[in-house]
Amino acid sequence: MKKSYLLFLVIISMFMMSCGGHFFNPRYYYNKKDSGITEAPDTAPEKVPEQVPEYEDPFKNGDWNKPTYGGYDASSFKTWLFKVSFQGDKLPKYNFFNDTKGRVWIAGVLDWNNIDAQYYKAEDGENTSGTGLAVPSEVDISDMKIYKYEGKNPLYDSSGYLEGRIDRFNFYSIDGYATSSAHLQQYLIAVDTYSKFIFAFGAITGTKDAAFGNKIPSEFEAIEKHGDYDFYEYDPIGYVKADGTVVLYEHYITEFVASPTTYSPKVHTEFESMATHDEKGQGSSPYLKVDASTIDPNTILNNFKDKQYGIRDKLVLYTYKFDGTANTLTLTAEHFYDGELSNVTYTFSKVAGLTSAEYVSSSGGTIIVNGIEDYGKLKDGGSFEYVLNYSDDGPLFRYRVAGKTYKAEDGSYEYRFNPDGTSLDYYVNNNYVRSYTFSQEDASDRAVYKQTTAVYWGLRVADYQKDGSTIKDGALYWSGSSWASPGTTPTDGVTSTPGYLNVNIIKGGFTENVKGKVYKYRDYSEYDISSPLPEGYKPTGKSLILYTYTFSDDAQSLTISEETWNAGTVSKKYTIVSSLDSSAVYEYNGAQITVSIQTDNNTLYKDGVVVGTTSFTDYDPLFPDRVRGATFVKKDGEYISLTVGTIYNLEYKFNADATELTLTYSYSPDKYAEETFNYELYRYDDEAKNNYRGVYKCLNGGVAIFDIVYSWVTLTDNNTIKISKDYGPSYNPGSSDTLGYEAYRESK
């Protein structure tokens, strides 16, 4: 059987590329058998969570919201196992560790209260308990299962927390025996995998009698049902170091040892600062909401004095500048081509949060600015994080060329960039010849684009003099020849095969230029040619929507359609309000938008950003966007060649952003001998138009001397994954080996 199983792996890989420590001294259990059944906790929330303004939200402001806070990444808790022993005074000793015995967390199990969890089986004696006696001083904990609950409080339903808050927390419990009669079923601690702080999350609500008149906890409930705060708002009881060592704070050690059967977490009003990663660093939780009215304004203003923050959003540079008192700040917005768009001065009004202040303009407009990362960055309620002393190198190259067309002086050839500048099409005499894909940025005015494998070209934009005036970025130049790699491709000073910014605006105003035209755009900005993709790469689904702007024959109306791939289309018909030479205002249900053209009426802008071109080529969404969160199944038998036989219950399951894929199947309809393979997104196809497939790397597969198997995952249509018989097996990320067998998208 073992030989057959190993043979199968070789063949298939060719084709598939709390309450801190509610433990109680075992002497209380000696000669005492369990006499009752524990009651499952009531997890229903006590109240509906209140919404919090972003500038006040401790889950969105502060260094502790980074997965790398504490000097190591939150992903460590994915693989670290957890253990707990107990001293004679009942104080728990926690530890996280990388296992060397092949054990992993097993998902899809239920704890003793039928709550979904992951678990692993600890070895007898791996965890111990002190007895409080001279002899024996400790006993082994045996038959012990250790449970982990990722992003789910086993004692309190997630609907009791604001969306997303609980995702970063892991909760732990144990079920084992300190002696043959001392049955320990305890909910222990919650760990914030971001901040690395440890919290108590459970309250003992019931006990049963034990030997010598002592009590054993037998029922638990969420601390939210017995206090005024959510568990993460109470003072943390400790933290986890980078090597998995757990440090417990003095306040917890003292309070728990004094009363282990009634211990409850607290908010210590005497703590004047947040807890830190230090043995003497006890303090308040970073998630404890603070009353803004009690904060001295100078504690915030002093950190803003004479500071300047900035950020660039494509073609627009935004700058916040505080004066010497921080009582006044000025916000400016400057467009790369059009110059200053706005300049507004605000005056300090009041404290808005722990590190935030409200400012008011002369017209009555208000903004709230929030200092984050020790005031190294600033947020204002939007999506941007403004950087202190921001150094602006100008827009990225692809934003400078987005949607533009450059033509030869004699009009014989032209270069048409797509709306986000990630690709361009080359035309000769108005006939399509080939496409190029963005490869790397060399400088704001220079970049490398890829034609095909080992064929790269250097591009540069420059100002162009025409009829006595300067056209900014009016010329596009190419390298004289192609190069084999992007790193060696020259871009600085290249002057070959120039193209000049297409100028085709006709007289008669905006409507004459756009009437009857259709502009389209799909956001391919997350397409990345890197192999492998950058660490932490996570596509967000931007490419799922095809935007279409359709003008009526007289341009008196504009229909904007958003077609969501594999779903449906929503359209809104706008009516013209007013128009100028290069722009117009349209209205729908009282909401107005301004659209414009610049030098080329084949490109449409909205709020200064390209929203479509008449020459846009649609390749459908990026592969991971097409399959994000999807499951593909085939429950009938699927034959595998090379004598392996028939498999059943074939399933491809993609995570929420499709950067991870789990492939499972079994050898019989009842899921006998189920196999599981885990994959991660490794790279896209070299050609942007081949969005129907992506390369995934197997994390737990391989054959013989090959440690990693790379495989294509291919869609043959919107809803089908299917093997292509044209591809052969290979074991490198550039191969054309396909992963898996035919399966169909499961409808939601």
XYZ file of C-alpha atoms in Angstrom:
748
model
C 0.000 0.000 0.000
C 2.799 2.360 0.919
C 4.602 1.670 -2.365
C 1.387 2.286 -4.314
C 0.826 5.547 -2.452
C 4.358 6.751 -3.206
C 3.972 5.735 -6.834
C 0.750 7.734 -6.958
C 2.479 10.865 -5.625
C 5.169 10.566 -8.286
C 2.656 10.126 -11.090
C 0.162 12.739 -10.025
C 2.842 15.378 -9.521
C 3.725 15.022 -13.147
C 0.237 16.238 -13.959
C -0.367 18.717 -11.204
C 1.960 21.208 -11.107
C -10.053 33.708 27.514
C -9.157 33.648 30.058
C -5.453 33.263 30.499
C -5.037 29.729 31.737
C -8.180 28.480 33.374
C -6.318 25.424 34.515
C -6.747 24.192 38.047
C -4.309 22.145 40.120
C -4.689 18.439 39.331
C -4.577 17.493 43.011
C -8.139 18.829 43.152
C -9.117 16.078 40.740
C -7.426 13.083 42.319
C -9.827 10.177 42.613
C -12.595 12.341 41.168
C -14.393 11.243 37.982
C -16.334 13.545 35.626
C -19.905 13.641 36.836
C -21.559 15.962 34.357
C -21.669 17.142 30.786
C -20.452 20.616 29.889
C -23.017 22.945 28.404
C -22.213 24.664 25.096
C -21.696 28.406 25.584
C -24.261 30.944 24.443
C -22.396 32.838 21.710
C -25.178 35.263 20.750
C -23.928 38.885 20.851
C -25.113 41.135 23.654
C -25.468 44.152 21.363
C -25.010 45.397 17.822
C -21.507 46.901 17.420
C -21.380 50.655 16.980
C -19.753 52.100 13.879
C -16.571 54.108 14.493
C -15.288 57.001 12.349
C -12.121 55.984 10.546
C -10.011 58.613 12.276
C -11.091 57.203 15.651
C -10.809 53.547 14.691
C -7.834 51.930 16.482
C -8.025 49.072 13.976
C -7.152 51.485 11.159
C -4.755 53.860 12.893
C -1.525 52.894 14.582
C 1.570 50.831 13.890
C 0.014 47.821 15.614
C -2.249 47.367 12.578
C 0.669 46.122 10.503
C 1.120 42.325 10.226
C 4.840 42.870 10.838
C 4.435 44.769 14.122
C 6.769 43.322 16.744
C 9.500 42.534 14.250
C 7.995 39.464 12.572
C 5.075 38.630 10.318
C 1.616 37.512 11.394
C 1.951 34.500 9.084
C 4.087 32.781 11.752
C 0.884 31.941 13.610
C -0.353 29.996 10.589
C 2.241 27.285 11.144
C 3.319 27.673 14.767
C 1.893 25.033 17.073
C 0.859 26.016 20.592
C 1.547 24.397 23.937
C 0.675 25.119 27.560
C 1.910 23.817 30.901
C 0.970 24.948 34.388
C 2.986 25.802 37.452
C 2.119 24.657 40.941
C 0.458 28.013 41.610
C -1.750 27.366 38.526
C -0.101 30.055 36.396
C -0.015 28.932 32.747
C 3.195 28.816 30.728
C 2.429 29.314 27.040
C 4.709 28.807 24.065
C 4.489 28.820 20.259
C 6.864 26.665 18.234
C 7.700 25.225 14.837
C 7.187 21.487 15.022
C 9.951 19.110 13.940
C 7.793 15.995 14.017
C 5.616 16.663 10.987
C 2.535 17.747 12.913
C 0.317 20.458 11.468
C -2.988 22.075 12.329
C -5.827 19.914 10.997
C -8.853 21.888 9.843
C -12.530 20.977 9.738
C -12.918 19.552 13.250
C -15.198 20.376 16.190
C -14.146 21.011 19.770
C -15.965 19.507 22.772
C -18.723 22.121 22.372
C -19.138 21.373 18.654
C -17.463 24.635 17.637
C -15.517 24.693 14.364
C -11.779 24.624 14.936
C -8.364 23.381 13.879
C -6.431 21.050 16.131
C -3.364 18.925 16.613
C -2.762 16.060 19.040
C -0.087 16.771 21.640
C 2.141 13.943 22.806
C 1.528 12.649 26.319
C 3.828 14.500 28.699
C 4.614 17.242 26.186
C 2.541 19.520 28.393
C 2.651 19.236 32.163
C 0.935 20.523 35.263
C 2.426 21.380 38.619
C 0.693 19.763 41.577
C 1.616 22.183 44.320
C 3.044 19.198 46.209
C 6.633 18.239 46.931
C 6.138 14.808 45.350
C 5.076 14.579 42.634
C 5.822 18.177 41.772
C 4.145 17.849 38.389
C 2.116 15.411 36.305
C 1.860 14.854 32.583
C -1.137 16.077 30.619
C -2.223 13.214 28.373
C -4.668 12.520 25.565
C -4.581 16.248 24.843
C -6.015 18.023 21.845
C -5.040 21.647 21.330
C -7.495 23.730 19.335
C -7.012 26.891 17.294
C -9.807 29.137 16.041
C -8.601 31.526 13.334
C -10.572 34.758 13.099
C -13.389 33.370 15.201
C -14.080 33.769 18.911
C -15.446 30.362 19.981
C -17.416 32.065 22.765
C -18.907 35.021 20.862
C -20.436 35.254 17.415
C -18.527 37.394 14.911
C -21.618 39.527 14.271
C -20.932 41.087 17.667
C -17.815 42.792 16.263
C -17.373 45.331 13.508
C -16.577 43.676 10.198
C -12.967 42.624 9.807
C -11.883 43.323 13.380
C -11.798 39.751 14.544
C -9.961 38.417 11.480
C -6.489 39.043 12.907
C -7.082 37.132 16.152
C -6.359 33.475 16.905
C -8.054 31.810 19.861
C -6.756 28.710 21.653
C -8.210 26.017 23.884
C -7.278 22.582 25.258
C -9.014 19.288 25.931
C -6.946 16.754 27.882
C -6.304 14.957 31.197
C -3.897 15.985 33.949
C -4.719 12.660 35.631
C -7.105 9.912 34.663
C -9.922 11.839 36.319
C -8.839 15.446 35.849
C -10.462 16.362 32.563
C -9.342 19.807 31.391
C -11.570 21.517 28.833
C -10.520 25.148 28.847
C -10.690 28.210 26.621
C -7.341 29.902 27.131
C -6.120 32.974 25.273
C -6.596 35.113 22.171
C -3.541 36.302 20.255
C -3.608 39.368 18.021
C -1.389 38.140 15.206
C -0.748 41.738 14.114
C 0.191 43.478 17.385
C 1.389 40.169 18.929
C -0.421 41.054 22.190
C -2.239 38.341 24.154
C -5.727 38.836 25.582
C -7.984 36.932 27.966
C -11.339 36.336 26.290
C -13.321 33.945 28.520
C -15.214 34.127 31.785
C -15.934 31.130 34.039
C -19.689 30.906 34.491
C -19.991 27.522 36.152
C -17.955 25.098 38.263
C -18.329 21.632 39.672
C -17.081 20.195 42.919
C -13.634 18.661 43.148
C -11.632 16.947 45.857
C -10.797 18.804 49.084
C -13.701 21.203 48.647
C -12.256 22.843 45.541
C -14.073 23.772 42.367
C -13.435 22.921 38.725
C -14.594 25.330 36.016
C -17.149 23.611 33.827
C -18.786 26.405 31.847
C -17.408 29.422 29.971
C -18.883 32.489 28.318
C -17.445 35.415 26.398
C -16.105 38.208 28.575
C -18.323 40.557 26.523
C -21.301 39.110 28.400
C -19.834 40.044 31.780
C -18.138 43.397 31.290
C -18.289 46.735 29.533
C -15.711 46.091 26.826
C -14.875 43.762 23.972
C -12.105 41.349 24.945
C -9.442 43.215 22.929
C -10.168 46.481 24.762
C -9.029 45.066 28.092
C -5.372 45.400 29.018
C -3.315 42.728 27.244
C -1.939 40.052 29.568
C 1.286 39.577 27.612
C 2.833 39.315 24.168
C 4.529 36.802 21.852
C 8.188 37.261 20.900
C 9.619 36.519 17.456
C 10.862 33.072 18.572
C 7.430 32.063 19.901
C 8.240 32.733 23.556
C 5.337 34.168 25.520
C 5.934 36.966 28.038
C 3.222 37.519 30.651
C 2.868 40.936 32.276
C 3.214 41.391 36.035
C -0.379 42.583 36.553
C -1.698 39.359 35.026
C 0.665 37.091 36.963
C -0.293 38.727 40.268
C -4.042 38.847 39.661
C -4.359 35.392 38.172
C -2.363 33.558 40.849
C -4.381 35.372 43.527
C -7.693 34.197 42.091
C -7.419 31.644 39.265
C -11.043 30.463 39.448
C -12.498 33.963 39.220
C -9.856 35.849 37.262
C -11.227 38.418 34.828
C -9.338 40.859 32.582
C -9.327 44.520 33.578
C -8.822 48.037 32.301
C -6.288 49.422 34.771
C -6.935 53.156 34.995
C -3.492 53.672 36.507
C -1.847 52.663 33.222
C -0.932 55.904 31.469
C 0.353 54.435 28.223
C -0.150 51.572 25.793
C 1.452 48.221 26.492
C 4.814 47.557 24.831
C 6.868 44.515 23.908
C 8.943 44.456 27.060
C 8.813 42.340 30.215
C 7.983 45.509 32.146
C 5.840 46.923 29.350
C 2.393 46.360 30.827
C -0.148 48.978 29.801
C -3.451 49.556 28.086
C -4.707 47.901 24.929
C -4.054 49.687 21.635
C -7.728 49.030 20.843
C -9.186 50.831 23.874
C -11.286 53.772 22.705
C -10.216 57.103 24.206
C -12.523 60.057 25.052
C -11.224 62.844 22.769
C -12.468 65.592 25.106
C -9.920 64.527 27.721
C -6.922 64.906 25.403
C -4.736 68.007 25.588
C -4.684 69.541 22.040
C -0.983 70.336 22.378
C -0.135 66.628 22.538
C -1.301 66.494 18.917
C -0.459 69.955 17.580
C 3.123 69.745 18.820
C 3.604 66.749 16.553
C 2.302 68.620 13.476
C 4.245 71.902 13.850
C 6.137 72.970 10.697
C 5.550 69.605 9.053
C 4.696 68.910 5.443
C 3.094 65.730 4.123
C 2.483 64.706 0.547
C 1.395 61.927 -1.775
C 0.955 61.571 -5.511
C -2.154 59.984 -6.969
C -1.311 59.294 -10.583
C -1.092 62.770 -12.165
C -2.069 64.821 -9.101
C 0.275 65.775 -6.236
C -1.437 66.503 -2.890
C 0.360 68.404 -0.128
C -0.546 69.226 3.503
C 1.567 71.977 5.074
C 1.287 73.001 8.769
C 2.504 76.344 10.066
C 4.808 76.801 13.090
C 1.932 76.452 15.565
C -0.027 73.773 13.668
C -3.100 75.958 14.172
C -3.175 76.463 10.404
C -2.696 74.001 7.580
C -2.899 74.384 3.804
C -3.975 71.653 1.399
C -2.934 71.967 -2.242
C -3.587 69.793 -5.280
C -1.382 70.197 -8.363
C -1.924 68.419 -11.681
C 1.186 67.343 -13.566
C -0.030 68.896 -16.824
C -2.666 71.449 -15.796
C -0.949 73.011 -12.777
C -2.608 73.951 -9.462
C -6.124 72.597 -9.083
C -6.902 73.822 -5.550
C -5.388 75.622 -2.569
C -7.382 75.706 0.696
C -6.347 76.914 4.155
C -7.857 75.398 7.328
C -7.768 76.443 11.006
C -7.603 74.113 14.024
C -11.010 73.447 15.598
C -10.782 70.619 18.132
C -9.223 67.298 19.067
C -10.910 64.445 17.207
C -9.041 61.424 18.540
C -5.898 60.169 20.205
C -3.691 61.443 17.345
C -6.221 63.353 15.223
C -7.518 66.921 14.963
C -10.372 68.664 13.181
C -9.702 71.740 11.018
C -12.228 74.159 9.461
C -11.900 76.274 6.296
C -13.241 79.811 5.853
C -16.151 78.408 3.857
C -17.126 76.070 6.679
C -15.667 72.909 5.220
C -14.080 70.513 7.718
C -11.374 67.905 7.523
C -9.965 65.586 10.166
C -6.279 64.758 9.913
C -4.805 61.853 11.802
C -1.119 61.305 12.547
C -0.131 57.662 12.153
C 3.133 55.735 12.471
C 4.379 58.141 15.128
C 3.306 61.069 12.935
C 5.480 59.839 10.100
C 2.322 59.689 7.978
C -1.018 61.479 7.899
C -4.523 60.339 6.956
C -7.541 62.519 6.258
C -10.398 60.035 6.020
C -9.670 59.089 2.422
C -7.689 56.166 1.092
C -4.350 57.999 0.973
C -1.559 57.962 3.522
C 0.374 61.218 3.184
C 4.108 60.824 3.810
C 6.168 63.221 5.945
C 8.667 65.200 3.813
C 7.404 63.388 0.733
C 9.903 63.368 -2.134
C 8.052 63.537 -5.436
C 9.708 61.991 -8.478
C 6.735 62.735 -10.720
C 4.029 60.383 -12.003
C 4.853 56.848 -12.979
C 5.658 56.455 -16.656
C 2.531 54.456 -17.386
C 0.347 57.230 -15.933
C 2.068 59.802 -18.147
C 1.317 57.799 -21.306
C -2.050 56.324 -20.235
C -4.622 56.514 -23.031
C -2.344 58.518 -25.316
C -1.603 57.956 -28.971
C 1.762 58.881 -30.494
C 2.099 59.082 -34.292
C 4.944 59.274 -36.761
C 5.343 62.699 -38.343
C 4.139 61.317 -41.681
C 1.341 59.333 -39.987
C 2.676 56.001 -41.247
C 2.736 54.340 -37.829
C 1.363 55.000 -34.364
C 1.569 53.761 -30.782
C -1.724 53.478 -28.905
C -1.500 53.062 -25.113
C -4.338 51.444 -23.215
C -6.166 53.560 -20.584
C -3.824 52.637 -17.718
C -0.578 52.569 -19.718
C 0.141 48.912 -18.956
C 0.236 47.983 -22.637
C 0.397 49.575 -26.066
C -0.550 48.525 -29.574
C 1.607 49.261 -32.611
C -0.185 50.159 -35.845
C 1.193 50.665 -39.357
C -1.023 52.472 -41.851
C -3.866 52.035 -39.398
C -3.410 48.245 -39.334
C -2.648 46.462 -36.064
C 0.804 44.850 -35.986
C 1.663 43.799 -32.407
C 1.321 44.602 -28.705
C 3.815 45.454 -25.974
C 3.374 44.982 -22.214
C 4.774 47.153 -19.431
C 7.745 45.433 -17.778
C 9.548 47.854 -15.463
C 9.831 51.516 -14.521
C 13.270 53.075 -14.909
C 12.284 56.665 -14.066
C 9.214 58.869 -14.268
C 9.940 59.546 -17.956
C 11.382 56.147 -18.858
C 10.255 52.491 -18.829
C 10.810 49.088 -20.411
C 8.077 47.279 -22.343
C 8.103 43.634 -23.391
C 7.295 42.434 -26.892
C 7.707 38.717 -26.242
C 10.068 36.379 -24.401
C 13.583 37.886 -24.313
C 12.496 40.851 -26.450
C 12.414 44.134 -24.503
C 12.362 47.757 -25.648
C 13.278 50.969 -23.856
C 10.818 53.895 -24.057
C 11.171 57.550 -23.102
C 8.819 60.544 -23.161
C 10.039 64.117 -23.581
C 8.679 67.600 -24.183
C 8.182 68.560 -27.817
C 8.361 71.947 -29.496
C 5.652 72.626 -32.059
C 4.617 75.902 -33.646
C 6.556 77.869 -31.043
C 4.926 76.166 -28.037
C 6.007 73.336 -25.778
C 3.899 70.208 -25.565
C 4.673 68.420 -22.295
C 5.452 64.737 -22.925
C 4.714 65.450 -26.580
C 7.246 62.949 -27.952
C 7.817 59.226 -27.407
C 11.186 57.645 -28.248
C 12.312 54.011 -28.465
C 15.592 52.194 -28.043
C 17.356 51.460 -31.332
C 17.032 47.704 -30.877
C 15.490 45.124 -28.577
C 17.308 43.549 -25.654
C 17.134 40.141 -23.991
C 16.238 41.287 -20.468
C 14.604 44.345 -18.896
C 17.600 44.966 -16.654
C 19.945 45.512 -19.606
C 17.510 47.449 -21.796
C 18.571 51.107 -22.178
C 15.994 53.875 -21.711
C 18.040 56.980 -20.875
C 18.556 59.171 -23.924
C 16.938 56.803 -26.434
C 15.859 58.630 -29.629
C 14.756 56.013 -32.186
C 11.441 55.662 -34.073
C 9.790 58.673 -32.463
C 6.077 59.214 -32.183
C 4.426 62.556 -31.488
C 1.377 63.166 -29.371
C -1.694 62.838 -31.537
C -3.553 66.118 -31.842
C -6.923 65.648 -33.538
C -9.296 67.959 -31.679
C -11.719 69.481 -34.180
C -13.535 72.791 -33.983
C -17.038 72.957 -32.641
C -16.444 72.110 -28.981
C -16.563 68.976 -26.871
C -19.780 67.545 -28.304
C -18.513 67.685 -31.887
C -15.468 65.647 -30.880
C -17.239 62.864 -28.967
C -20.649 62.486 -30.621
C -21.443 58.886 -31.511
C -18.219 57.601 -29.976
C -17.768 54.685 -27.578
C -14.948 54.687 -25.016
C -14.024 51.550 -23.076
C -11.741 50.653 -20.205
C -10.918 47.706 -17.966
C -8.451 48.255 -15.124
C -5.373 46.102 -15.775
C -3.153 48.080 -13.373
C -2.651 44.995 -11.176
C -1.229 42.911 -14.006
C 2.400 42.245 -13.112
C 4.963 40.602 -15.347
C 7.241 39.655 -12.428
C 8.194 35.988 -12.022
C 7.621 35.266 -9.235
C 5.045 37.878 -8.323
C 6.150 40.295 -5.571
C 5.858 39.085 -1.981
C 2.483 40.019 -0.559
C 0.919 40.524 -4.001
C -2.870 40.462 -3.702
C -5.113 41.416 -6.639
C -8.252 43.229 -5.540
C -10.673 42.439 -8.367
C -10.215 45.749 -10.192
C -10.238 44.076 -13.602
C -13.668 42.485 -13.149
C -15.542 45.524 -14.467
C -15.609 46.692 -18.080
C -16.488 50.390 -18.212
C -18.184 51.711 -21.343
C -18.946 55.380 -22.069
C -21.343 55.687 -25.023
C -22.250 59.123 -26.403
C -25.432 59.597 -28.413
C -25.140 60.742 -32.014
C -25.488 64.365 -30.928
C -23.605 63.900 -27.601
C -26.603 65.274 -25.696
C -26.660 62.113 -23.621
C -24.009 59.796 -22.228
C -24.655 56.205 -21.139
C -22.156 54.778 -18.660
C -22.220 51.000 -18.312
C -20.426 48.818 -15.797
C -20.348 45.198 -16.922
C -19.186 42.893 -14.145
C -17.583 39.787 -15.579
C -19.670 36.631 -15.297
C -22.408 38.620 -13.544
C -24.346 41.445 -15.204
C -24.404 45.020 -16.465
C -25.613 48.207 -14.775
C -26.152 51.291 -16.948
C -26.931 54.935 -16.219
C -27.998 57.440 -18.838
C -26.731 60.991 -18.202
C -28.102 64.142 -19.839
C -25.894 67.058 -20.844
C -26.037 70.155 -18.648
C -23.370 72.329 -20.238
C -20.357 72.012 -22.516
C -17.149 73.881 -23.378
C -14.435 73.403 -25.959
C -12.852 70.379 -24.275
C -15.261 69.338 -21.501
C -18.901 68.892 -20.583
C -21.060 68.378 -17.536
C -23.626 65.545 -17.543
C -26.268 64.746 -14.924
C -28.060 61.621 -13.687
C -30.618 61.763 -10.847
C -29.184 65.025 -9.564
C -25.571 63.821 -9.565
C -23.233 65.606 -11.969
C -19.978 64.474 -13.573
C -17.462 66.308 -15.732
C -15.835 64.507 -18.644
C -13.190 65.940 -20.941
C -10.767 65.413 -23.789
C -7.250 66.804 -24.072
C -5.220 66.656 -27.283
C -6.753 63.453 -28.610
C -10.508 62.957 -28.934
C -9.980 59.197 -28.930
C -9.269 59.371 -25.168
C -11.854 60.360 -22.537
C -11.031 61.768 -19.087
C -13.084 62.072 -15.914
C -11.693 64.202 -13.087
C -8.364 64.305 -14.905
C -8.039 60.509 -15.125
C -8.381 58.405 -18.271
C -11.638 56.452 -18.212
C -11.644 55.038 -21.728
C -10.329 55.027 -25.266
C -11.977 54.303 -28.584
C -9.234 51.799 -29.462
C -9.321 49.803 -26.212
C -8.826 46.043 -26.660
C -10.593 43.968 -24.008
C -8.901 40.740 -22.903
C -11.381 40.102 -20.081
C -10.310 40.127 -16.388
C -7.018 38.935 -14.973
C -7.092 35.225 -14.155
C -7.153 35.495 -10.332
C -9.982 38.037 -10.527
C -11.999 35.550 -12.579
C -11.690 32.788 -10.000
C -11.461 34.712 -6.696
C -13.402 32.868 -4.006
C -14.652 30.318 -6.539
C -14.969 26.566 -6.244
C -14.845 24.234 -9.257
C -16.026 20.647 -8.817
C -16.570 17.415 -10.639
C -18.192 14.693 -8.603
C -18.270 11.999 -11.269
C -15.299 9.730 -11.787
C -12.347 11.267 -13.636
C -9.823 8.848 -15.088
C -6.103 9.512 -14.516
C -3.733 7.846 -16.956
C -0.583 5.903 -16.113
C -2.573 3.211 -14.288
C -3.497 5.423 -11.338
C -7.162 4.834 -11.961
C -10.269 6.873 -11.253
C -10.622 9.794 -8.860
C -13.790 11.290 -7.392
C -14.963 14.485 -5.698
C -12.487 16.618 -7.614
C -12.460 20.158 -6.241
C -10.490 23.333 -6.967
C -11.056 25.859 -4.181
C -9.608 29.372 -4.531
C -9.271 31.748 -1.602
C -10.851 35.224 -1.584
C -8.242 36.822 -3.871
C -7.241 33.610 -5.723
C -3.621 33.835 -4.586
C -4.110 30.424 -2.957
C -5.637 27.270 -4.384
C -6.482 23.957 -2.724
C -6.962 20.904 -4.934
C -8.621 17.843 -3.395
C -9.897 14.519 -4.702
C -10.491 11.003 -3.433
C -10.461 7.437 -4.731
C -14.126 6.655 -4.160
C -17.428 8.539 -4.048
C -17.428 8.359 -0.229
C -14.122 10.317 -0.117
C -11.940 7.352 0.837
C -8.211 8.245 0.917
C -8.711 11.921 0.152
C -5.687 13.811 -1.192
C -5.034 17.538 -0.771
C -2.533 19.753 -2.612
C -1.956 23.419 -1.777
C -0.861 25.981 -4.368
C -0.035 29.683 -4.447
C -0.205 32.106 -7.358
C 3.285 32.369 -8.837
C 3.003 34.477 -11.995
C 0.801 35.576 -14.878
C 1.164 34.575 -18.487
C 3.842 36.576 -20.314
C 1.212 37.857 -22.716
C -1.387 40.162 -21.157
C -4.005 38.888 -23.586
C -3.740 35.366 -22.104
C -5.766 36.305 -19.042
C -7.549 32.964 -19.015
C -4.700 31.234 -17.160
C -2.066 31.664 -14.456
C 0.868 29.743 -13.028
C 0.529 28.280 -9.520
C 3.273 26.751 -7.384
C 2.597 23.563 -5.471
C 3.591 23.897 -1.811
C 3.405 20.239 -0.852
C 4.093 18.311 -4.032
C 6.986 17.344 -6.286
C 8.621 14.334 -7.857
C 11.972 12.700 -7.235
C 14.667 15.376 -7.452
C 12.167 18.139 -8.172
C 11.238 20.047 -5.018
C 8.578 22.322 -6.517
C 6.003 21.745 -9.240
C 4.670 24.702 -11.245
C 1.461 24.342 -13.194
C -0.917 26.322 -15.348
C -4.492 26.621 -14.189
C -6.595 27.264 -17.277
C -10.164 28.373 -17.901
C -11.694 27.199 -21.155
C -14.701 29.443 -20.589
C -16.154 31.475 -17.761
C -17.095 28.477 -15.699
C -14.880 25.562 -16.665
C -11.378 24.504 -15.714
C -10.132 21.928 -18.174
C -6.855 20.192 -18.944
C -5.334 20.926 -22.352
C -3.891 17.851 -24.031
C -1.468 20.052 -25.978
C 0.644 20.760 -22.920
C 3.322 18.435 -21.615
C 4.710 17.962 -18.107
C 7.559 20.183 -16.928
C 8.922 21.359 -13.617
C 9.772 25.030 -13.938
C 7.665 28.191 -13.718
C 8.003 28.862 -17.418
C 6.523 25.516 -18.441
C 3.277 24.876 -20.228
C 2.150 22.072 -17.948
C -1.486 22.368 -16.957
C -2.897 21.607 -13.570
C -5.665 19.168 -13.006
C -8.704 17.839 -14.728
C -12.019 19.125 -15.915
C -14.178 20.786 -13.259
C -17.078 23.214 -13.273
C -17.749 26.404 -11.343
C -20.065 25.818 -8.424
C -22.910 28.313 -8.464
C -23.351 30.411 -5.329
